[in-house]
Amino acid sequence: VQLQASGGGLVQAGGSLRLSCAASGRTFSSYGMGWFRQAPGKEREFVAAITWSGRSTSYADSVKGRFTISRDNAKNTVYLQMNNLKPNDTAVYYCAADSNRRTIVARDEYEYEYWGQGTQVTVSS
């Protein structure tokens, strides 16, 4: 599967952005999907994920209550709605796909086989 992330940009603190990740292929509905981010000089970290069924989601503590992950299987797309953005949310955001049909949300990047190219999110203070 190929993943194309979009929707990043420059926003002021307190603003919102919605990231999209479009997937190729006819089996999108069987993939667990995740969002990760990497800030300059830091390691890539987990942000949010959703199981292939859509029944379960999980969030990093730093974004809980501000970010929402969702999926639209008819559009082969997963979204990350980001509200009340903060300067330390600045990073390149990556979407990833996991083909293992897990019932528990995958939070470790090593559980994901496919990665998008990343989209830059910059939050100014």
JSON list of C-alpha atoms in Angstrom, two decimals:
[
{"chain": "A", "resi": 1, "resn": "VAL", "atom": "CA", "xyz": [0.00, 0.00, 0.00]},
{"chain": "A", "resi": 2, "resn": "GLN", "atom": "CA", "xyz": [1.15, 3.53, -0.74]},
{"chain": "A", "resi": 3, "resn": "LEU", "atom": "CA", "xyz": [0.35, 6.39, 1.63]},
{"chain": "A", "resi": 4, "resn": "GLN", "atom": "CA", "xyz": [0.15, 10.09, 0.82]},
{"chain": "A", "resi": 5, "resn": "ALA", "atom": "CA", "xyz": [-0.06, 12.52, 3.74]},
{"chain": "A", "resi": 6, "resn": "SER", "atom": "CA", "xyz": [-1.30, 16.07, 3.28]},
{"chain": "A", "resi": 7, "resn": "GLY", "atom": "CA", "xyz": [-2.81, 18.98, 5.16]},
{"chain": "A", "resi": 8, "resn": "GLY", "atom": "CA", "xyz": [0.19, 20.32, 7.01]},
{"chain": "A", "resi": 9, "resn": "GLY", "atom": "CA", "xyz": [1.04, 23.98, 7.16]},
{"chain": "A", "resi": 10, "resn": "LEU", "atom": "CA", "xyz": [1.79, 27.00, 9.32]},
{"chain": "A", "resi": 11, "resn": "VAL", "atom": "CA", "xyz": [-0.72, 27.89, 12.02]},
{"chain": "A", "resi": 12, "resn": "GLN", "atom": "CA", "xyz": [-0.75, 30.07, 15.11]},
{"chain": "A", "resi": 13, "resn": "ALA", "atom": "CA", "xyz": [-0.92, 28.57, 18.57]},
{"chain": "A", "resi": 14, "resn": "GLY", "atom": "CA", "xyz": [-4.50, 27.71, 19.42]},
{"chain": "A", "resi": 15, "resn": "GLY", "atom": "CA", "xyz": [-5.39, 27.06, 15.81]},
{"chain": "A", "resi": 16, "resn": "SER", "atom": "CA", "xyz": [-6.45, 23.88, 14.07]},
{"chain": "A", "resi": 17, "resn": "LEU", "atom": "CA", "xyz": [-5.35, 21.71, 11.16]},
{"chain": "A", "resi": 18, "resn": "ARG", "atom": "CA", "xyz": [-6.67, 18.50, 9.69]},
{"chain": "A", "resi": 19, "resn": "LEU", "atom": "CA", "xyz": [-4.19, 16.06, 8.26]},
{"chain": "A", "resi": 20, "resn": "SER", "atom": "CA", "xyz": [-5.23, 13.49, 5.70]},
{"chain": "A", "resi": 21, "resn": "CYS", "atom": "CA", "xyz": [-3.55, 10.29, 4.65]},
{"chain": "A", "resi": 22, "resn": "ALA", "atom": "CA", "xyz": [-4.80, 8.74, 1.43]},
{"chain": "A", "resi": 23, "resn": "ALA", "atom": "CA", "xyz": [-4.00, 5.09, 0.81]},
{"chain": "A", "resi": 24, "resn": "SER", "atom": "CA", "xyz": [-3.82, 3.22, -2.45]},
{"chain": "A", "resi": 25, "resn": "GLY", "atom": "CA", "xyz": [-5.17, -0.27, -2.86]},
{"chain": "A", "resi": 26, "resn": "ARG", "atom": "CA", "xyz": [-8.41, -2.08, -2.18]},
{"chain": "A", "resi": 27, "resn": "THR", "atom": "CA", "xyz": [-7.55, -3.43, 1.26]},
{"chain": "A", "resi": 28, "resn": "PHE", "atom": "CA", "xyz": [-7.40, -0.17, 3.22]},
{"chain": "A", "resi": 29, "resn": "SER", "atom": "CA", "xyz": [-10.25, -1.27, 5.48]},
{"chain": "A", "resi": 30, "resn": "SER", "atom": "CA", "xyz": [-8.10, -4.13, 6.80]},
{"chain": "A", "resi": 31, "resn": "TYR", "atom": "CA", "xyz": [-5.19, -1.90, 7.86]},
{"chain": "A", "resi": 32, "resn": "GLY", "atom": "CA", "xyz": [-4.65, -0.38, 11.25]},
{"chain": "A", "resi": 33, "resn": "MET", "atom": "CA", "xyz": [-3.52, 3.21, 10.78]},
{"chain": "A", "resi": 34, "resn": "GLY", "atom": "CA", "xyz": [-1.31, 5.44, 12.86]},
{"chain": "A", "resi": 35, "resn": "TRP", "atom": "CA", "xyz": [0.12, 8.93, 12.98]},
{"chain": "A", "resi": 36, "resn": "PHE", "atom": "CA", "xyz": [3.62, 9.64, 14.23]},
{"chain": "A", "resi": 37, "resn": "ARG", "atom": "CA", "xyz": [5.66, 12.83, 14.34]},
{"chain": "A", "resi": 38, "resn": "GLN", "atom": "CA", "xyz": [9.28, 13.84, 14.41]},
{"chain": "A", "resi": 39, "resn": "ALA", "atom": "CA", "xyz": [10.48, 17.22, 15.62]},
{"chain": "A", "resi": 40, "resn": "PRO", "atom": "CA", "xyz": [13.95, 18.54, 14.72]},
{"chain": "A", "resi": 41, "resn": "GLY", "atom": "CA", "xyz": [16.63, 16.82, 16.76]},
{"chain": "A", "resi": 42, "resn": "LYS", "atom": "CA", "xyz": [14.18, 14.38, 18.32]},
{"chain": "A", "resi": 43, "resn": "GLU", "atom": "CA", "xyz": [13.18, 10.79, 17.71]},
{"chain": "A", "resi": 44, "resn": "ARG", "atom": "CA", "xyz": [9.96, 9.94, 15.96]},
{"chain": "A", "resi": 45, "resn": "GLU", "atom": "CA", "xyz": [7.10, 9.54, 18.43]},
{"chain": "A", "resi": 46, "resn": "PHE", "atom": "CA", "xyz": [3.63, 8.08, 18.47]},
{"chain": "A", "resi": 47, "resn": "VAL", "atom": "CA", "xyz": [0.71, 10.50, 18.14]},
{"chain": "A", "resi": 48, "resn": "ALA", "atom": "CA", "xyz": [-2.48, 8.53, 17.51]},
{"chain": "A", "resi": 49, "resn": "ALA", "atom": "CA", "xyz": [-3.72, 5.31, 15.98]},
{"chain": "A", "resi": 50, "resn": "ILE", "atom": "CA", "xyz": [-6.91, 3.51, 15.04]},
{"chain": "A", "resi": 51, "resn": "THR", "atom": "CA", "xyz": [-7.53, -0.19, 14.55]},
{"chain": "A", "resi": 52, "resn": "TRP", "atom": "CA", "xyz": [-8.52, -1.66, 11.21]},
{"chain": "A", "resi": 53, "resn": "SER", "atom": "CA", "xyz": [-12.09, -2.03, 12.48]},
{"chain": "A", "resi": 54, "resn": "GLY", "atom": "CA", "xyz": [-12.23, 1.55, 13.67]},
{"chain": "A", "resi": 55, "resn": "ARG", "atom": "CA", "xyz": [-13.51, 0.35, 17.04]},
{"chain": "A", "resi": 56, "resn": "SER", "atom": "CA", "xyz": [-10.46, 1.39, 19.03]},
{"chain": "A", "resi": 57, "resn": "THR", "atom": "CA", "xyz": [-8.27, 4.47, 19.08]},
{"chain": "A", "resi": 58, "resn": "SER", "atom": "CA", "xyz": [-5.30, 5.52, 21.16]},
{"chain": "A", "resi": 59, "resn": "TYR", "atom": "CA", "xyz": [-3.52, 8.82, 21.71]},
{"chain": "A", "resi": 60, "resn": "ALA", "atom": "CA", "xyz": [-0.27, 10.04, 23.15]},
{"chain": "A", "resi": 61, "resn": "ASP", "atom": "CA", "xyz": [-0.82, 11.79, 26.46]},
{"chain": "A", "resi": 62, "resn": "SER", "atom": "CA", "xyz": [0.53, 15.03, 24.97]},
{"chain": "A", "resi": 63, "resn": "VAL", "atom": "CA", "xyz": [-2.29, 15.23, 22.41]},
{"chain": "A", "resi": 64, "resn": "LYS", "atom": "CA", "xyz": [-5.17, 13.58, 24.25]},
{"chain": "A", "resi": 65, "resn": "GLY", "atom": "CA", "xyz": [-8.23, 15.80, 24.25]},
{"chain": "A", "resi": 66, "resn": "ARG", "atom": "CA", "xyz": [-6.87, 17.96, 21.41]},
{"chain": "A", "resi": 67, "resn": "PHE", "atom": "CA", "xyz": [-6.35, 15.52, 18.51]},
{"chain": "A", "resi": 68, "resn": "THR", "atom": "CA", "xyz": [-8.84, 13.09, 16.99]},
{"chain": "A", "resi": 69, "resn": "ILE", "atom": "CA", "xyz": [-8.05, 10.27, 14.60]},
{"chain": "A", "resi": 70, "resn": "SER", "atom": "CA", "xyz": [-10.73, 8.92, 12.28]},
{"chain": "A", "resi": 71, "resn": "ARG", "atom": "CA", "xyz": [-11.00, 6.90, 9.12]},
{"chain": "A", "resi": 72, "resn": "ASP", "atom": "CA", "xyz": [-13.25, 6.83, 6.07]},
{"chain": "A", "resi": 73, "resn": "ASN", "atom": "CA", "xyz": [-12.89, 3.44, 4.41]},
{"chain": "A", "resi": 74, "resn": "ALA", "atom": "CA", "xyz": [-15.00, 4.51, 1.43]},
{"chain": "A", "resi": 75, "resn": "LYS", "atom": "CA", "xyz": [-12.36, 7.16, 0.69]},
{"chain": "A", "resi": 76, "resn": "ASN", "atom": "CA", "xyz": [-9.34, 5.06, 1.73]},
{"chain": "A", "resi": 77, "resn": "THR", "atom": "CA", "xyz": [-8.36, 7.91, 4.01]},
{"chain": "A", "resi": 78, "resn": "VAL", "atom": "CA", "xyz": [-7.41, 8.40, 7.63]},
{"chain": "A", "resi": 79, "resn": "TYR", "atom": "CA", "xyz": [-7.60, 11.82, 9.24]},
{"chain": "A", "resi": 80, "resn": "LEU", "atom": "CA", "xyz": [-5.98, 13.56, 12.16]},
{"chain": "A", "resi": 81, "resn": "GLN", "atom": "CA", "xyz": [-7.96, 16.54, 13.41]},
{"chain": "A", "resi": 82, "resn": "MET", "atom": "CA", "xyz": [-5.65, 18.73, 15.47]},
{"chain": "A", "resi": 83, "resn": "ASN", "atom": "CA", "xyz": [-7.17, 21.43, 17.65]},
{"chain": "A", "resi": 84, "resn": "ASN", "atom": "CA", "xyz": [-5.67, 23.88, 20.13]},
{"chain": "A", "resi": 85, "resn": "LEU", "atom": "CA", "xyz": [-2.27, 23.44, 18.55]},
{"chain": "A", "resi": 86, "resn": "LYS", "atom": "CA", "xyz": [0.81, 24.32, 20.55]},
{"chain": "A", "resi": 87, "resn": "PRO", "atom": "CA", "xyz": [4.33, 25.28, 19.44]},
{"chain": "A", "resi": 88, "resn": "ASN", "atom": "CA", "xyz": [5.67, 21.95, 20.65]},
{"chain": "A", "resi": 89, "resn": "ASP", "atom": "CA", "xyz": [3.34, 20.20, 18.19]},
{"chain": "A", "resi": 90, "resn": "THR", "atom": "CA", "xyz": [5.69, 21.46, 15.46]},
{"chain": "A", "resi": 91, "resn": "ALA", "atom": "CA", "xyz": [7.03, 18.43, 13.61]},
{"chain": "A", "resi": 92, "resn": "VAL", "atom": "CA", "xyz": [6.87, 16.41, 10.45]},
{"chain": "A", "resi": 93, "resn": "TYR", "atom": "CA", "xyz": [3.82, 14.18, 10.73]},
{"chain": "A", "resi": 94, "resn": "TYR", "atom": "CA", "xyz": [3.85, 10.71, 9.20]},
{"chain": "A", "resi": 95, "resn": "CYS", "atom": "CA", "xyz": [1.01, 8.29, 8.62]},
{"chain": "A", "resi": 96, "resn": "ALA", "atom": "CA", "xyz": [1.61, 4.57, 8.71]},
{"chain": "A", "resi": 97, "resn": "ALA", "atom": "CA", "xyz": [-0.28, 1.36, 7.97]},
{"chain": "A", "resi": 98, "resn": "ASP", "atom": "CA", "xyz": [-0.27, -1.98, 9.77]},
{"chain": "A", "resi": 99, "resn": "SER", "atom": "CA", "xyz": [-1.61, -5.03, 7.91]},
{"chain": "A", "resi": 100, "resn": "ASN", "atom": "CA", "xyz": [-1.92, -7.38, 10.90]},
{"chain": "A", "resi": 101, "resn": "ARG", "atom": "CA", "xyz": [-5.61, -6.74, 11.72]},
{"chain": "A", "resi": 102, "resn": "ARG", "atom": "CA", "xyz": [-4.84, -6.23, 15.39]},
{"chain": "A", "resi": 103, "resn": "THR", "atom": "CA", "xyz": [-7.65, -5.85, 17.89]},
{"chain": "A", "resi": 104, "resn": "ILE", "atom": "CA", "xyz": [-5.40, -3.74, 20.07]},
{"chain": "A", "resi": 105, "resn": "VAL", "atom": "CA", "xyz": [-4.15, -0.39, 18.79]},
{"chain": "A", "resi": 106, "resn": "ALA", "atom": "CA", "xyz": [-0.54, -0.44, 17.61]},
{"chain": "A", "resi": 107, "resn": "ARG", "atom": "CA", "xyz": [1.48, 2.33, 19.28]},
{"chain": "A", "resi": 108, "resn": "ASP", "atom": "CA", "xyz": [4.98, 1.18, 18.36]},
{"chain": "A", "resi": 109, "resn": "GLU", "atom": "CA", "xyz": [6.40, 2.33, 15.04]},
{"chain": "A", "resi": 110, "resn": "TYR", "atom": "CA", "xyz": [7.90, -1.14, 14.50]},
{"chain": "A", "resi": 111, "resn": "GLU", "atom": "CA", "xyz": [4.38, -2.54, 14.21]},
{"chain": "A", "resi": 112, "resn": "TYR", "atom": "CA", "xyz": [3.82, -0.55, 11.00]},
{"chain": "A", "resi": 113, "resn": "GLU", "atom": "CA", "xyz": [5.02, -1.80, 7.64]},
{"chain": "A", "resi": 114, "resn": "TYR", "atom": "CA", "xyz": [4.08, 1.09, 5.36]},
{"chain": "A", "resi": 115, "resn": "TRP", "atom": "CA", "xyz": [4.86, 4.80, 5.76]},
{"chain": "A", "resi": 116, "resn": "GLY", "atom": "CA", "xyz": [3.87, 7.98, 4.01]},
{"chain": "A", "resi": 117, "resn": "GLN", "atom": "CA", "xyz": [6.28, 10.74, 3.11]},
{"chain": "A", "resi": 118, "resn": "GLY", "atom": "CA", "xyz": [5.38, 13.14, 5.92]},
{"chain": "A", "resi": 119, "resn": "THR", "atom": "CA", "xyz": [3.77, 16.54, 6.06]},
{"chain": "A", "resi": 120, "resn": "GLN", "atom": "CA", "xyz": [5.21, 19.52, 7.94]},
{"chain": "A", "resi": 121, "resn": "VAL", "atom": "CA", "xyz": [3.20, 21.14, 10.72]},
{"chain": "A", "resi": 122, "resn": "THR", "atom": "CA", "xyz": [4.56, 24.37, 12.14]},
{"chain": "A", "resi": 123, "resn": "VAL", "atom": "CA", "xyz": [2.86, 26.11, 15.06]},
{"chain": "A", "resi": 124, "resn": "SER", "atom": "CA", "xyz": [3.94, 29.65, 15.83]},
{"chain": "A", "resi": 125, "resn": "SER", "atom": "CA", "xyz": [3.64, 31.20, 19.26]}
]
